[in-house]
Tab-separated table of C-alpha atoms in Angstrom:
chain	number	residue	atom	x	y	z
A	1	UNK	CA	0.076	0.009	0.010
A	2	UNK	CA	1.467	3.389	-0.932
A	3	UNK	CA	2.077	5.994	1.694
A	4	UNK	CA	-0.392	8.762	2.024
A	5	UNK	CA	0.464	12.238	0.681
A	6	UNK	CA	0.329	15.520	2.602
A	7	UNK	CA	-2.869	16.435	0.687
A	8	UNK	CA	-4.488	13.306	1.834
A	9	UNK	CA	-3.486	14.007	5.500
A	10	UNK	CA	-4.817	17.561	5.219
A	11	UNK	CA	-8.135	16.431	3.696
A	12	UNK	CA	-8.692	13.785	6.210
A	13	UNK	CA	-7.768	15.832	9.232
A	14	UNK	CA	-9.842	18.823	8.112
A	15	UNK	CA	-12.742	16.315	7.504
A	16	UNK	CA	-12.539	14.773	10.892
A	17	UNK	CA	-12.351	18.184	12.747
A	18	UNK	CA	-15.210	19.852	10.817
A	19	UNK	CA	-17.431	16.742	10.934
A	20	UNK	CA	-16.989	16.428	14.607
A	21	UNK	CA	-17.813	20.142	15.307
A	22	UNK	CA	-20.806	20.042	12.955
A	23	UNK	CA	-22.197	16.753	14.476
A	24	UNK	CA	-21.708	17.971	17.971
A	25	UNK	CA	-23.363	21.252	17.500
A	26	UNK	CA	-26.249	19.846	15.466
A	27	UNK	CA	-26.970	16.903	17.914
A	28	UNK	CA	-26.354	18.919	21.012
A	29	UNK	CA	-25.389	15.708	22.720
A	30	UNK	CA	-23.873	15.687	26.225
A	31	UNK	CA	-23.733	11.998	27.043
A	32	UNK	CA	-20.349	10.085	26.641
A	33	UNK	CA	-21.871	7.548	24.400
A	34	UNK	CA	-23.185	10.107	21.875
A	35	UNK	CA	-19.758	11.748	21.895
A	36	UNK	CA	-17.963	8.412	21.181
A	37	UNK	CA	-20.436	7.617	18.355
A	38	UNK	CA	-19.959	11.075	16.721
A	39	UNK	CA	-16.119	10.825	17.072
A	40	UNK	CA	-16.155	7.253	15.465
A	41	UNK	CA	-18.385	8.647	12.689
A	42	UNK	CA	-16.078	11.461	12.089
A	43	UNK	CA	-13.002	9.408	12.097
A	44	UNK	CA	-14.634	7.067	9.517
A	45	UNK	CA	-15.645	10.054	7.349
A	46	UNK	CA	-12.105	11.428	7.514
A	47	UNK	CA	-10.677	8.002	6.533
A	48	UNK	CA	-13.124	7.794	3.555
A	49	UNK	CA	-12.155	11.221	2.295
A	50	UNK	CA	-8.516	10.620	2.614
A	51	UNK	CA	-8.695	7.460	0.755
A	52	UNK	CA	-10.889	8.768	-2.059
A	53	UNK	CA	-8.512	11.921	-2.427
A	54	UNK	CA	-5.880	9.515	-3.765
A	55	UNK	CA	-8.166	8.171	-6.426
A	56	UNK	CA	-8.897	11.553	-7.942
A	57	UNK	CA	-6.887	12.888	-10.744
A	58	UNK	CA	-5.033	16.099	-10.135
A	59	UNK	CA	-7.232	18.933	-11.130
A	60	UNK	CA	-6.355	22.123	-12.807
A	61	UNK	CA	-3.477	20.776	-14.809
A	62	UNK	CA	-3.114	18.240	-17.615
A	63	UNK	CA	0.114	16.417	-17.982
A	64	UNK	CA	0.878	15.182	-21.509
A	65	UNK	CA	1.908	11.493	-21.606
A	66	UNK	CA	5.529	10.874	-22.217
A	67	UNK	CA	6.353	9.242	-25.573
A	68	UNK	CA	9.267	7.073	-26.178
A	69	UNK	CA	12.077	8.921	-27.984
A	70	UNK	CA	12.528	8.260	-31.709
A	71	UNK	CA	15.520	5.909	-32.326
A	72	UNK	CA	17.480	5.606	-35.547
A	73	UNK	CA	17.311	2.130	-37.201
A	74	UNK	CA	20.223	0.185	-36.363
A	75	UNK	CA	20.604	-2.940	-38.613
A	76	UNK	CA	20.821	-6.147	-36.921
A	77	UNK	CA	24.005	-8.147	-36.806
A	78	UNK	CA	24.313	-10.723	-39.643
A	79	UNK	CA	24.875	-14.401	-39.103
A	80	UNK	CA	28.242	-14.256	-40.985
A	81	UNK	CA	29.799	-12.121	-38.381
A	82	UNK	CA	31.367	-14.245	-35.633
A	83	UNK	CA	32.738	-11.539	-33.334
A	84	UNK	CA	30.647	-9.320	-31.164
A	85	UNK	CA	30.603	-5.545	-32.124
A	86	UNK	CA	32.458	-4.373	-29.092
A	87	UNK	CA	35.421	-6.483	-29.606
A	88	UNK	CA	38.349	-5.945	-32.058
A	89	UNK	CA	38.940	-8.667	-34.654
A	90	UNK	CA	41.686	-11.198	-33.788
A	91	UNK	CA	43.705	-10.049	-36.845
A	92	UNK	CA	44.172	-6.614	-35.445
A	93	UNK	CA	45.230	-7.765	-31.991
A	94	UNK	CA	48.780	-7.984	-31.015
């Protein structure tokens, strides 16, 4: 599994904080059980947001796909040549 990016951490943390505040203010709960349920729900929502942030494509900029560089045609070695190309022939060696 790849490591999360800084953007994923930021989106997830911001979602947890804002969701917790919103749910606590809207529900006006004062019991410990209600607060725990809201905290678990906010953490789950933050995890969901941070995971889906990775699946999104970067918006605002389009990056062109890289193409392979054009290569000059190099003829293949013929079967008549017995020595590899990087060695000097035996007749030229001393």
